[in-house]
Coordinates of C-alpha atoms in Angstrom, one line a residue:
X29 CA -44.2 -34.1 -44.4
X30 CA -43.3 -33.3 -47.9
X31 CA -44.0 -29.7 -47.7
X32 CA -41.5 -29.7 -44.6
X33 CA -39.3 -31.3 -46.5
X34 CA -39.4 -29.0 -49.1
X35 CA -38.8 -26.0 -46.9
X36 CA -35.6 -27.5 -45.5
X37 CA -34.1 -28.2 -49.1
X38 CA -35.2 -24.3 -50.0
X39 CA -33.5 -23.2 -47.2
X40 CA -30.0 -24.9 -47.7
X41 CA -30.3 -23.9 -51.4
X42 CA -31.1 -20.0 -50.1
X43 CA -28.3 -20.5 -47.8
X44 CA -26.0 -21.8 -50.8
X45 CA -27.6 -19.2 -53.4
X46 CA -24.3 -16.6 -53.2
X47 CA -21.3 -17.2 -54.5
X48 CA -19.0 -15.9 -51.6
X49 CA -21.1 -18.4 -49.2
X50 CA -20.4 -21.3 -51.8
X51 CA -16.4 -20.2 -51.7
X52 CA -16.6 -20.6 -48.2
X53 CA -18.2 -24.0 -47.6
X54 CA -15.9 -25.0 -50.8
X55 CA -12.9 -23.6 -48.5
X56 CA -14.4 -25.7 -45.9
X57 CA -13.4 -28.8 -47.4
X58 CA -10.3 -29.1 -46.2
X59 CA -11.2 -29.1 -43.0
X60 CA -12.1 -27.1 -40.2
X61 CA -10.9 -22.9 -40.7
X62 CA -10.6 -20.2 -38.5
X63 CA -12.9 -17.4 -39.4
X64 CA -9.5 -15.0 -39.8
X65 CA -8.2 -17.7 -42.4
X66 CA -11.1 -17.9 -44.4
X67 CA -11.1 -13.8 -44.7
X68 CA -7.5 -14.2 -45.6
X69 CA -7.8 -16.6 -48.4
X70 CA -10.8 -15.7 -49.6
X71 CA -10.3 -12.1 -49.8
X72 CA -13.6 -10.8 -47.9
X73 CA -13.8 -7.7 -46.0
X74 CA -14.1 -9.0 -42.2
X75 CA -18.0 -7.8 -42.1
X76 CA -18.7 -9.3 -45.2
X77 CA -17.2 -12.9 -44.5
X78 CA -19.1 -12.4 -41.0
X79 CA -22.6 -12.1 -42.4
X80 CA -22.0 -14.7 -44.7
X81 CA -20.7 -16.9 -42.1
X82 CA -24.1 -16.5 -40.3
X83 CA -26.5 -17.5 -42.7
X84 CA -24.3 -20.6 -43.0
X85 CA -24.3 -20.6 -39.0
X86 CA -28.3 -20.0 -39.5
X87 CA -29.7 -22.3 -41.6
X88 CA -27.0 -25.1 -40.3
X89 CA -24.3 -25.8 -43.2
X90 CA -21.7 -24.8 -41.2
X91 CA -20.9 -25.4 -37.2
X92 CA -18.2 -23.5 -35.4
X93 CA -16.4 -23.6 -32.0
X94 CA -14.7 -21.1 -30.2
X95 CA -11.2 -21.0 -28.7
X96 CA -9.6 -18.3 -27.2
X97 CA -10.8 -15.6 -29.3
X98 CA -10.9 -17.2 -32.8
X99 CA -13.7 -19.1 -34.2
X100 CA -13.0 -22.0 -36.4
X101 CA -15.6 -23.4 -38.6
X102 CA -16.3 -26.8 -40.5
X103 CA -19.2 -27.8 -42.9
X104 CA -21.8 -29.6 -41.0
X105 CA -22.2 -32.8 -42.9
X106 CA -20.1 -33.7 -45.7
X107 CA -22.8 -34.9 -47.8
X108 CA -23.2 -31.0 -47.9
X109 CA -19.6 -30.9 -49.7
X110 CA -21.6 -33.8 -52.8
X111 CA -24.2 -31.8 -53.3
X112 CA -21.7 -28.9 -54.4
X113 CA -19.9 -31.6 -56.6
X114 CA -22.4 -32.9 -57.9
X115 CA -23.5 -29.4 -59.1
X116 CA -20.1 -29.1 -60.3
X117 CA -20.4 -32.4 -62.7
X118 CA -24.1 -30.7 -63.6
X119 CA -22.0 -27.4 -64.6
X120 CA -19.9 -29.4 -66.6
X121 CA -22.3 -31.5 -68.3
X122 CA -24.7 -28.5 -69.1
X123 CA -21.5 -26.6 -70.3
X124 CA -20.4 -30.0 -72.9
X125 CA -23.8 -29.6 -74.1
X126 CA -23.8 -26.3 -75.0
X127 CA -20.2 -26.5 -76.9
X128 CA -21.5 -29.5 -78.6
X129 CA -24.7 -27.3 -80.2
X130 CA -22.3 -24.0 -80.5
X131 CA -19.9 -26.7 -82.5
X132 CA -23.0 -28.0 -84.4
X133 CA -24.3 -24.7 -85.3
X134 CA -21.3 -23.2 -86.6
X135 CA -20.5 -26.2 -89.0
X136 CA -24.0 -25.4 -90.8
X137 CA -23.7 -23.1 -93.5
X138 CA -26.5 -20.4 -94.1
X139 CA -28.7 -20.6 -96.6
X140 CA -29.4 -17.5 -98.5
X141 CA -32.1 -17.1 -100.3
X142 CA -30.4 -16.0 -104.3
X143 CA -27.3 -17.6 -103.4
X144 CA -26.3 -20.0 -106.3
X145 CA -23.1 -21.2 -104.3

């Protein structure tokens, strides 16, 4: 069981692992968007946002239903939508860390050998 388990968190990370596929399930947040808006506001060419949208579709962080002739979508489970936030606060905290030692670093003076400072 924990190698199945496993595979299904690699997958959802593979289906997460692009940025544009990230924007979209972000976009997804508010709710469920037609295919059409998401190109729109997210600036894709329409074949683009289309095989990004079925990876999502694929591997099952996003569902979709079809009226008329649009497609609207909507993230599958919104603990989906914490694991992107929480990767968000990880982002952050990784990125205070690193101003912290660039802070620390730069406040130590040098120490070269002959200097009689």
């Amino acid at each position: 069981m924990p190698d199945a388990l496993r595979q299904f968190k690699a997958e959802i990370f593979q289906a997460l692992a692009h940025p544009t596929r990230i924007a979209i399930v972000e976009l997804l947040r508010e709710g469920e968007v037609s295919a059409g808006a998401i190109v729109e506001r997210l600036g894709l060419e329409q074949a683009n946002a289309s095989q990004h949208l079925a990876v999502l579709r694929t591997k099952q962080v996003v569902s979709y239903r079809k009226e008329g002739n649009q497609v609207f979508y909507s993230v599958r489970h919104p603990l989906l939508l914490e694991v992107l936030e929480i990767m968000r606060q990880y982002f952050h905290a990784h990125l205070t860390e690193s101003l912290t030692m660039l802070n620390e670093m730069s406040q130590q003076v040098p120490v070269v050998e002959g200097d009689k400072r």
